[in-house]
Every structure is written in structure tokens, then in C-alpha cells.
């Protein structure tokens, strides 16, 4: 049952039908006037119009009166002299070329739809192809998903720094509130000598804002006395005593490290350290390390109070700060890390003081099952100390924290 005419919703097709009917009536009246005046020309065709016949299956909501009115209007609108309007199922939609020709007045196209079928698109168009079988460029994913296909190809070459623009002279190296320089400035590298530490004497800071140094007087460690009672001893004195002893192999090195880290004697196994020196390197290289390189490393490590005299600030998250070292100072700090001398850095509980900082002592490298990665790190470290204790270079390194 169709809706009453008063309640039926107007569609876009009704708008076009009404305009077509009005235009056709106007043109018919004009033709009659021209014929009456003898000015009409039967060979001329009217302005080409598009004839639209609505599919019967899609018009179930229209009233019977409106359908009859629309059919009459369609039969009048599309008629031109010399051509009859046909609404049969055999008529097809004209192509682009015929439509363009009609616009230029060459033909009078008739645009009709199959009244027996409600489908307005062909099977090929529904399958994502045009009439010639080509795939239509129809997106099948959301825009947010298609963004993942974009490939970032870096910065354009034109925006990269080039000489001489990128060779600007750096500002003078000066210590201030956000930059700490641990040696005297200005420094002239052409002299071939290592920079002198600044200040000349060791200054100790034992707080939460600076690195707790192994040579600090506040660095104490509990030990058992001769009478069996537990006492507290300055840890740097313990480190100095055992490192100056003869260390012929990896097992002796393990014993030395555990002397001032006795609370971890049951937790550290040094498997990687033993595997590296026993099976991963040649005997000649092993002898050179324990007879020459290791002794130079001990001298470098014990020289900490004379090389790193200024308190080293901790680089904390959310603060912009930079610290500049000489290569000699960095080698000294790494030598102490190799011997695991930094205090309060071995505990990894969440409540420990340095739980949010990277590990500095090398016990995490020596301990545990040896892996290819650990073995290669050991090779790199051995080569570094061999070179830094023999070349005598005095390069300056700057570590920045943003």
C-alpha cells in the first residue's frame, strides 16, 4: 500500500522531472509560435535532453497517480523531432563519447534504465572493475590504516648541513651551572699531554646528587676482625691492598674482586670471565693481559683520587646537563668499573638507591652463562685497555644528557 500524496517525501528525481516538464512545455510553445510565423525549421532538432524512465521496482512508495504523472512527463521531455521515445529493456546507457556529442548538438541521446531490474550498477562495477576490465581505485581500508604504508625517507639533502656552514667554531669550553668540566681549561691538544685535572686536590661529595666515588672517605665496608668481631673499614684501603697483589689468572682476579664485595660471594659465579680467558683467547694473549695490561689497569684505577678530583654530578631525568672528561679520566673510571669498586651499585632491588640508573660495575658482564654477545664485549674491553694503556692519547670526550 502506497503513502498518501500529502505525506510522500519528495525525492531528487521529482525535482528533475518537474524541471524537465516545465522546460519541455516552454520549448513546445515556442515551436508552435515559430511554425505559425513561418520561421520554423523542421530539419533542426531541439536541444538534446536526457530521458529518464524510473525503474518500477524502486518506486513502490509512490502513489499510482504520481507514477502516471511521471510517465507522462518522461514521454514528453525526451521527445525530439525524427526520434521516438522508447522505454524498453533493450535500451542501454550511452557512453561518454555519445554524451559529449549530444552536448555539442550532434545527436539526441536517450538515457534510460531497465524498468525490469532494480540494479543501477553492472556486475563488473560491483566487483571493482570498469567496463574494460580495469581495477577501480577504490580504497578498502580506513585512512588511519593507510597511513602505515607511508615510508619515511629521511631529511631532504637540501636541508642537511654542509661545509663551511657546519664548520662553525665551537664556543669556549667553560664550566657553569649546567656544564661540568673535570680538567683545566683552556686546553691545547697540540702539546700531546693529558689535561690537568681540575681542581688540583680531591673534593669529596657523598650525596644523592653526585656519584659516590670508590675513594671517598665515606665509603666504608663491614669486615671481620681477628677476634671474630665485625668492624667497619675504609673500603678504598681494602681495594688498594688486594689490587696491588699479584693476579696471575682469572680465578685470582675473582678472589680479589670478592674481597671488597664479600656479601656477593655466593651470588656471583664469574662463569663468563673464566670461559673467556680459558677457552676464547690464545695463551699468548692471556699472558700479556695478566702480566702487562692488568697491572697498568691497576695503576690507572688506583690513581682515581688524583685524576677525578671534582665531584661528578648525576645526570638525572628531566634536567639538561653535560659533563666533559678527558680520555685519561674516562679510562680511570672504566678501570674501577672493571674491578667493581663503585659502592652501592650492585643491589638491583627497586628500593635501592641506584635502581633507576644503568649498571656501572662489570660484575653483570663477568657473571652468568657465557653468551656470544658477552664474549665479544670482553674482547672489546680487553682491546680498549690494551690500547689506552700503551698509546698515551689524551683526547677529550663530552657526554651530554638531555
Tab-separated table of C-alpha atoms in Angstrom:
chain	number	residue	atom	x	y	z
A	1	UNK	CA	0.000	0.000	0.000
A	2	UNK	CA	1.476	3.354	-1.045
A	3	UNK	CA	1.601	6.501	1.039
A	4	UNK	CA	-0.932	9.287	0.573
A	5	UNK	CA	0.404	12.031	-1.731
A	6	UNK	CA	0.430	14.598	1.059
A	7	UNK	CA	2.776	12.528	3.215
A	8	UNK	CA	5.142	11.255	0.499
A	9	UNK	CA	8.691	12.532	0.753
A	10	UNK	CA	9.953	14.404	-2.253
A	11	UNK	CA	12.995	12.932	-3.904
A	12	UNK	CA	15.662	14.400	-6.148
A	13	UNK	CA	14.080	12.653	-9.112
A	14	UNK	CA	10.843	14.575	-8.580
A	15	UNK	CA	12.783	17.822	-8.747
A	16	UNK	CA	14.390	16.927	-12.076
A	17	UNK	CA	11.096	15.627	-13.514
A	18	UNK	CA	9.316	18.866	-12.703
A	19	UNK	CA	12.064	20.996	-14.283
A	20	UNK	CA	12.121	18.827	-17.392
A	21	UNK	CA	8.375	19.035	-17.840
A	22	UNK	CA	8.353	22.801	-17.464
A	23	UNK	CA	11.222	23.195	-19.921
A	24	UNK	CA	9.579	20.925	-22.490
A	25	UNK	CA	6.292	22.818	-22.268
A	26	UNK	CA	8.159	26.079	-22.845
A	27	UNK	CA	10.009	24.699	-25.863
A	28	UNK	CA	6.783	23.211	-27.351
A	29	UNK	CA	5.028	26.554	-27.036
A	30	UNK	CA	7.993	28.277	-28.715
A	31	UNK	CA	7.951	25.805	-31.611
A	32	UNK	CA	4.256	26.397	-32.217
A	33	UNK	CA	4.802	30.130	-32.350
A	34	UNK	CA	7.707	29.771	-34.778
A	35	UNK	CA	5.710	27.455	-37.052
A	36	UNK	CA	2.815	29.866	-37.062
A	37	UNK	CA	5.124	32.697	-38.153
A	38	UNK	CA	6.706	30.552	-40.882
A	39	UNK	CA	10.086	30.663	-39.185
A	40	UNK	CA	10.174	27.079	-38.001
A	41	UNK	CA	12.702	24.696	-39.450
A	42	UNK	CA	11.710	21.063	-39.349
A	43	UNK	CA	15.262	19.921	-40.063
A	44	UNK	CA	16.553	21.401	-36.836
A	45	UNK	CA	16.315	19.283	-33.716
A	46	UNK	CA	15.592	20.589	-30.313
A	47	UNK	CA	18.240	20.922	-27.635
A	48	UNK	CA	19.216	17.379	-26.637
A	49	UNK	CA	17.637	16.270	-23.413
A	50	UNK	CA	18.244	13.268	-21.187
A	51	UNK	CA	15.279	10.942	-20.927
A	52	UNK	CA	14.909	9.154	-17.618
A	53	UNK	CA	12.436	6.365	-17.014
A	54	UNK	CA	12.247	5.336	-13.379
A	55	UNK	CA	12.628	1.648	-12.505
A	56	UNK	CA	9.306	0.235	-11.445
A	57	UNK	CA	10.892	-1.836	-8.651
A	58	UNK	CA	12.311	1.234	-6.897
A	59	UNK	CA	9.072	3.233	-6.931
A	60	UNK	CA	6.992	1.182	-4.516
A	61	UNK	CA	6.489	4.166	-2.256
A	62	UNK	CA	4.955	6.378	-4.980
A	63	UNK	CA	1.247	6.609	-5.467
A	64	UNK	CA	-0.345	5.397	-8.680
A	65	UNK	CA	-1.305	8.963	-9.628
A	66	UNK	CA	2.256	10.160	-9.244
A	67	UNK	CA	3.568	7.248	-11.315
A	68	UNK	CA	1.173	8.110	-14.160
A	69	UNK	CA	2.134	11.771	-13.960
A	70	UNK	CA	5.826	10.918	-14.018
A	71	UNK	CA	5.424	8.623	-17.015
A	72	UNK	CA	3.597	11.308	-18.982
A	73	UNK	CA	6.248	13.843	-18.117
A	74	UNK	CA	9.047	11.488	-19.190
A	75	UNK	CA	7.426	10.803	-22.536
A	76	UNK	CA	7.251	14.498	-23.286
A	77	UNK	CA	10.638	15.571	-22.020
A	78	UNK	CA	12.810	13.208	-24.072
A	79	UNK	CA	10.997	13.524	-27.399
A	80	UNK	CA	12.777	15.234	-30.281
A	81	UNK	CA	11.783	15.533	-33.979
A	82	UNK	CA	12.596	12.460	-36.013
A	83	UNK	CA	13.139	10.195	-32.937
A	84	UNK	CA	10.621	8.201	-30.917
A	85	UNK	CA	10.952	7.652	-27.189
A	86	UNK	CA	11.398	4.021	-26.263
A	87	UNK	CA	11.361	2.725	-22.723
A	88	UNK	CA	12.021	-0.925	-23.469
A	89	UNK	CA	14.548	-3.083	-21.655
A	90	UNK	CA	16.793	-3.176	-24.729
A	91	UNK	CA	17.836	0.494	-24.384
A	92	UNK	CA	21.193	0.986	-22.656
A	93	UNK	CA	23.000	3.919	-21.096
A	94	UNK	CA	25.024	5.847	-23.718
A	95	UNK	CA	28.789	6.051	-23.325
A	96	UNK	CA	30.901	9.109	-22.654
A	97	UNK	CA	31.518	9.818	-26.346
A	98	UNK	CA	27.818	9.807	-27.257
A	99	UNK	CA	27.015	12.040	-24.288
A	100	UNK	CA	29.674	14.551	-25.353
A	101	UNK	CA	28.322	14.524	-28.893
A	102	UNK	CA	24.846	15.211	-27.595
A	103	UNK	CA	26.063	18.193	-25.608
A	104	UNK	CA	27.526	19.696	-28.805
A	105	UNK	CA	24.218	19.238	-30.620
A	106	UNK	CA	25.262	16.374	-32.893
A	107	UNK	CA	22.856	13.740	-31.533
A	108	UNK	CA	19.893	13.455	-29.214
A	109	UNK	CA	20.764	10.864	-26.575
A	110	UNK	CA	18.168	8.969	-24.632
A	111	UNK	CA	19.186	7.899	-21.122
A	112	UNK	CA	17.004	5.054	-19.860
A	113	UNK	CA	17.155	2.466	-17.099
A	114	UNK	CA	15.978	-1.096	-17.260
A	115	UNK	CA	12.493	-0.994	-15.820
A	116	UNK	CA	12.564	-4.720	-15.096
A	117	UNK	CA	15.641	-4.640	-12.819
A	118	UNK	CA	16.303	-2.502	-9.703
A	119	UNK	CA	20.113	-2.736	-10.146
A	120	UNK	CA	21.700	0.578	-11.102
A	121	UNK	CA	25.270	-0.829	-11.426
A	122	UNK	CA	26.604	-3.620	-13.568
A	123	UNK	CA	28.258	-6.743	-12.181
A	124	UNK	CA	31.718	-5.538	-13.237
A	125	UNK	CA	31.247	-2.240	-11.406
A	126	UNK	CA	30.093	-4.049	-8.296
A	127	UNK	CA	33.206	-6.276	-8.457
A	128	UNK	CA	35.536	-3.243	-8.521
A	129	UNK	CA	36.202	-3.152	-12.298
A	130	UNK	CA	35.165	-0.788	-15.054
A	131	UNK	CA	33.601	-1.783	-18.376
A	132	UNK	CA	37.027	-2.541	-19.873
A	133	UNK	CA	38.063	-4.848	-17.035
A	134	UNK	CA	40.441	-2.406	-15.289
A	135	UNK	CA	40.536	-2.342	-11.488
A	136	UNK	CA	38.912	0.716	-9.964
A	137	UNK	CA	40.988	2.680	-7.451
A	138	UNK	CA	38.578	2.306	-4.539
A	139	UNK	CA	40.139	2.371	-1.044
A	140	UNK	CA	39.359	-0.711	1.011
A	141	UNK	CA	40.887	0.451	4.334
A	142	UNK	CA	40.444	3.317	6.735
A	143	UNK	CA	42.660	6.404	6.249
A	144	UNK	CA	44.332	5.717	9.613
A	145	UNK	CA	45.307	2.248	8.388
A	146	UNK	CA	46.601	3.514	5.041
A	147	UNK	CA	48.942	5.927	6.837
A	148	UNK	CA	51.014	2.944	7.978
A	149	UNK	CA	52.006	2.316	4.355
A	150	UNK	CA	53.865	5.635	4.192
A	151	UNK	CA	57.643	5.255	4.198
A	152	UNK	CA	59.786	7.931	5.842
A	153	UNK	CA	62.791	8.515	3.613
A	154	UNK	CA	64.670	10.896	5.876
A	155	UNK	CA	65.501	14.567	5.567
A	156	UNK	CA	65.936	16.132	2.113
A	157	UNK	CA	69.564	16.632	1.089
A	158	UNK	CA	68.990	20.372	0.749
A	159	UNK	CA	68.316	20.634	4.485
A	160	UNK	CA	71.491	18.862	5.583
A	161	UNK	CA	74.351	20.952	6.926
A	162	UNK	CA	77.211	21.457	4.519
A	163	UNK	CA	80.649	22.983	4.713
A	164	UNK	CA	81.515	25.670	5.541
A	165	UNK	CA	78.215	26.255	7.342
A	166	UNK	CA	78.599	23.184	9.552
A	167	UNK	CA	82.216	24.024	10.417
A	168	UNK	CA	81.411	26.900	12.715
A	169	UNK	CA	83.788	27.466	15.582
A	170	UNK	CA	82.593	25.927	18.840
A	171	UNK	CA	82.222	28.190	21.869
A	172	UNK	CA	84.873	28.193	24.558
A	173	UNK	CA	84.811	25.227	26.940
A	174	UNK	CA	83.693	26.698	30.259
A	175	UNK	CA	82.220	25.179	33.410
A	176	UNK	CA	78.881	26.586	34.535
A	177	UNK	CA	75.708	25.512	36.315
A	178	UNK	CA	74.702	23.034	33.605
A	179	UNK	CA	78.115	22.014	32.299
A	180	UNK	CA	80.864	20.400	34.379
A	181	UNK	CA	84.415	20.215	33.000
A	182	UNK	CA	86.707	17.953	35.022
A	183	UNK	CA	90.016	19.376	33.750
A	184	UNK	CA	91.653	22.761	33.413
A	185	UNK	CA	90.581	24.937	30.513
A	186	UNK	CA	91.590	26.233	28.062
A	187	UNK	CA	93.265	23.046	26.889
A	188	UNK	CA	95.717	22.857	23.990
A	189	UNK	CA	95.705	19.311	22.483
A	190	UNK	CA	98.753	20.086	20.333
A	191	UNK	CA	101.007	19.691	23.383
A	192	UNK	CA	100.450	15.920	23.351
A	193	UNK	CA	99.927	15.838	27.122
A	194	UNK	CA	96.846	14.831	29.037
A	195	UNK	CA	94.809	17.714	30.500
A	196	UNK	CA	95.453	18.534	34.131
A	197	UNK	CA	92.570	17.652	36.458
A	198	UNK	CA	90.564	20.466	37.978
A	199	UNK	CA	90.731	21.216	40.840
A	200	UNK	CA	94.196	20.095	41.845
A	201	UNK	CA	93.030	18.381	45.060
A	202	UNK	CA	90.307	15.778	45.547
A	203	UNK	CA	86.925	17.133	46.671
A	204	UNK	CA	84.522	14.619	48.118
A	205	UNK	CA	80.731	14.802	47.830
A	206	UNK	CA	78.714	11.922	49.277
A	207	UNK	CA	75.079	12.724	48.466
A	208	UNK	CA	72.206	11.849	46.151
A	209	UNK	CA	73.168	14.407	43.502
A	210	UNK	CA	76.709	13.159	42.791
A	211	UNK	CA	78.434	9.888	42.008
A	212	UNK	CA	79.563	8.164	45.190
A	213	UNK	CA	83.255	7.658	44.438
A	214	UNK	CA	85.169	4.496	45.478
A	215	UNK	CA	87.939	6.612	47.026
A	216	UNK	CA	85.567	8.587	49.257
A	217	UNK	CA	86.251	8.574	52.994
A	218	UNK	CA	82.559	7.816	53.489
A	219	UNK	CA	82.867	4.579	51.537
A	220	UNK	CA	83.107	2.007	54.337
A	221	UNK	CA	82.641	-1.749	54.368
A	222	UNK	CA	81.969	-4.218	57.208
A	223	UNK	CA	84.694	-6.842	57.788
A	224	UNK	CA	85.504	-9.425	60.423
A	225	UNK	CA	88.430	-8.682	62.720
A	226	UNK	CA	90.997	-11.109	64.063
A	227	UNK	CA	88.897	-11.646	67.162
A	228	UNK	CA	85.899	-12.611	65.003
A	229	UNK	CA	84.034	-9.416	65.685
A	230	UNK	CA	82.636	-7.356	62.832
A	231	UNK	CA	84.157	-3.938	62.282
A	232	UNK	CA	83.872	-1.213	59.654
A	233	UNK	CA	86.846	-0.418	57.476
A	234	UNK	CA	87.560	2.182	54.799
A	235	UNK	CA	86.836	0.381	51.570
A	236	UNK	CA	89.405	2.202	49.433
A	237	UNK	CA	92.165	0.859	51.672
A	238	UNK	CA	90.883	-2.675	51.112
A	239	UNK	CA	90.784	-2.112	47.343
A	240	UNK	CA	94.321	-0.774	47.274
A	241	UNK	CA	95.738	-3.704	49.240
A	242	UNK	CA	94.294	-6.516	47.145
A	243	UNK	CA	94.783	-4.883	43.731
A	244	UNK	CA	98.485	-4.392	44.371
A	245	UNK	CA	98.916	-8.139	44.940
A	246	UNK	CA	99.949	-10.458	42.122
A	247	UNK	CA	96.970	-11.532	39.966
A	248	UNK	CA	98.169	-14.333	37.625
A	249	UNK	CA	94.806	-15.545	36.268
A	250	UNK	CA	91.015	-15.202	36.188
A	251	UNK	CA	90.392	-17.179	39.392
A	252	UNK	CA	92.743	-14.916	41.351
A	253	UNK	CA	91.014	-11.911	39.817
A	254	UNK	CA	87.665	-13.259	41.028
A	255	UNK	CA	89.033	-13.666	44.545
A	256	UNK	CA	90.363	-10.117	44.582
A	257	UNK	CA	87.022	-8.616	43.455
A	258	UNK	CA	85.079	-10.603	46.065
A	259	UNK	CA	87.379	-9.364	48.846
A	260	UNK	CA	85.657	-5.952	48.941
A	261	UNK	CA	82.319	-7.421	47.681
A	262	UNK	CA	82.121	-10.318	50.129
A	263	UNK	CA	78.350	-10.133	50.520
A	264	UNK	CA	78.015	-11.295	46.898
A	265	UNK	CA	80.426	-14.234	47.140
A	266	UNK	CA	77.507	-16.679	47.000
A	267	UNK	CA	75.717	-14.874	44.140
A	268	UNK	CA	78.426	-14.123	41.568
A	269	UNK	CA	79.922	-17.107	39.732
A	270	UNK	CA	82.180	-15.344	37.130
A	271	UNK	CA	81.472	-18.035	34.522
A	272	UNK	CA	81.885	-15.656	31.588
A	273	UNK	CA	85.207	-14.363	32.932
A	274	UNK	CA	86.577	-17.902	33.316
A	275	UNK	CA	85.294	-19.045	29.930
A	276	UNK	CA	86.809	-16.082	28.132
A	277	UNK	CA	90.349	-16.401	29.499
A	278	UNK	CA	90.353	-20.209	29.465
A	279	UNK	CA	88.891	-21.030	26.035
A	280	UNK	CA	88.209	-17.905	23.947
A	281	UNK	CA	91.697	-16.356	23.611
A	282	UNK	CA	95.167	-17.678	22.912
A	283	UNK	CA	97.654	-18.382	25.673
A	284	UNK	CA	99.956	-15.617	24.462
A	285	UNK	CA	97.213	-13.017	24.619
A	286	UNK	CA	96.134	-14.245	28.041
A	287	UNK	CA	99.682	-13.963	29.427
A	288	UNK	CA	100.085	-10.471	28.003
A	289	UNK	CA	96.904	-9.311	29.689
A	290	UNK	CA	97.730	-10.592	33.204
A	291	UNK	CA	101.446	-9.715	33.028
A	292	UNK	CA	101.204	-6.289	31.408
A	293	UNK	CA	97.745	-4.845	30.704
A	294	UNK	CA	96.149	-5.769	34.041
A	295	UNK	CA	98.980	-4.166	36.014
A	296	UNK	CA	98.603	-0.951	34.033
A	297	UNK	CA	94.871	-1.072	34.697
A	298	UNK	CA	95.509	-1.370	38.446
A	299	UNK	CA	97.784	1.686	38.351
A	300	UNK	CA	95.142	3.591	36.393
A	301	UNK	CA	92.316	2.614	38.758
A	302	UNK	CA	94.200	3.452	41.957
A	303	UNK	CA	95.050	6.892	40.547
A	304	UNK	CA	91.370	7.862	40.833
A	305	UNK	CA	91.773	10.465	43.650
A	306	UNK	CA	94.400	12.275	41.559
A	307	UNK	CA	92.608	12.188	38.194
A	308	UNK	CA	88.921	12.723	39.035
A	309	UNK	CA	89.221	15.402	41.676
A	310	UNK	CA	85.915	17.164	41.108
A	311	UNK	CA	82.581	15.680	42.249
A	312	UNK	CA	80.790	14.148	39.259
A	313	UNK	CA	77.119	15.190	39.088
A	314	UNK	CA	74.491	12.536	38.439
A	315	UNK	CA	72.657	13.040	35.160
A	316	UNK	CA	69.021	12.853	36.179
A	317	UNK	CA	65.913	12.589	34.070
A	318	UNK	CA	64.207	15.851	33.229
A	319	UNK	CA	67.314	18.011	33.651
A	320	UNK	CA	69.612	19.301	30.922
A	321	UNK	CA	73.220	18.874	31.932
A	322	UNK	CA	76.549	17.880	30.396
A	323	UNK	CA	79.842	16.583	31.770
A	324	UNK	CA	83.182	16.719	29.963
A	325	UNK	CA	86.043	14.277	30.740
A	326	UNK	CA	89.455	13.683	29.320
A	327	UNK	CA	90.211	10.248	27.916
A	328	UNK	CA	92.547	9.589	30.826
A	329	UNK	CA	89.779	10.326	33.316
A	330	UNK	CA	87.336	8.092	31.467
A	331	UNK	CA	89.850	5.254	31.349
A	332	UNK	CA	90.368	5.602	35.100
A	333	UNK	CA	86.632	5.376	35.767
A	334	UNK	CA	86.277	2.341	33.475
A	335	UNK	CA	89.186	0.605	35.173
A	336	UNK	CA	87.408	0.983	38.515
A	337	UNK	CA	84.238	-0.340	36.921
A	338	UNK	CA	86.211	-3.373	35.669
A	339	UNK	CA	87.352	-4.110	39.234
A	340	UNK	CA	83.800	-3.477	40.553
A	341	UNK	CA	84.843	-0.796	43.048
A	342	UNK	CA	81.859	1.602	42.806
A	343	UNK	CA	79.801	1.457	46.021
A	344	UNK	CA	76.045	0.852	46.241
A	345	UNK	CA	75.834	-0.160	42.569
A	346	UNK	CA	75.427	-3.913	42.909
A	347	UNK	CA	71.966	-4.018	44.505
A	348	UNK	CA	69.237	-4.101	41.870
A	349	UNK	CA	66.122	-4.082	44.058
A	350	UNK	CA	63.515	-1.460	43.229
A	351	UNK	CA	64.072	0.171	46.606
A	352	UNK	CA	67.845	0.515	46.116
A	353	UNK	CA	69.398	3.924	45.562
A	354	UNK	CA	70.603	3.353	42.002
A	355	UNK	CA	67.847	1.052	40.736
A	356	UNK	CA	66.871	3.594	38.057
A	357	UNK	CA	70.450	4.052	36.819
A	358	UNK	CA	72.396	1.819	34.429
A	359	UNK	CA	74.785	-0.674	35.994
A	360	UNK	CA	78.385	0.547	36.090
A	361	UNK	CA	80.326	-2.307	37.712
A	362	UNK	CA	81.325	-5.125	35.342
A	363	UNK	CA	80.041	-7.910	37.584
A	364	UNK	CA	76.951	-8.224	35.370
A	365	UNK	CA	79.276	-8.962	32.446
A	366	UNK	CA	81.503	-11.441	34.292
A	367	UNK	CA	78.624	-13.278	35.946
A	368	UNK	CA	76.262	-15.822	34.442
A	369	UNK	CA	76.347	-18.166	31.497
A	370	UNK	CA	78.743	-17.020	28.736
A	371	UNK	CA	76.970	-15.932	25.557
A	372	UNK	CA	78.434	-14.827	22.206
A	373	UNK	CA	77.452	-11.246	23.000
A	374	UNK	CA	79.260	-11.274	26.345
A	375	UNK	CA	82.353	-12.863	24.812
A	376	UNK	CA	82.574	-10.165	22.138
A	377	UNK	CA	82.124	-7.452	24.753
A	378	UNK	CA	85.019	-8.943	26.677
A	379	UNK	CA	87.180	-8.823	23.543
A	380	UNK	CA	86.290	-5.169	23.029
A	381	UNK	CA	87.138	-4.273	26.638
A	382	UNK	CA	90.471	-6.089	26.582
A	383	UNK	CA	91.435	-4.335	23.366
A	384	UNK	CA	90.381	-0.954	24.741
A	385	UNK	CA	92.519	-1.230	27.881
A	386	UNK	CA	95.446	-2.547	25.898
A	387	UNK	CA	95.366	0.476	23.609
A	388	UNK	CA	94.577	3.121	26.225
A	389	UNK	CA	97.470	1.992	28.462
A	390	UNK	CA	100.019	1.975	25.614
A	391	UNK	CA	99.127	4.773	23.158
A	392	UNK	CA	99.013	7.551	25.768
A	393	UNK	CA	96.404	9.544	23.883
A	394	UNK	CA	94.745	12.480	25.615
A	395	UNK	CA	91.545	13.015	23.685
A	396	UNK	CA	88.650	14.847	25.286
A	397	UNK	CA	85.204	13.275	25.478
A	398	UNK	CA	81.978	15.033	26.317
A	399	UNK	CA	78.888	13.166	27.494
A	400	UNK	CA	75.616	15.050	27.064
A	401	UNK	CA	72.394	14.409	28.874
A	402	UNK	CA	69.172	15.978	27.591
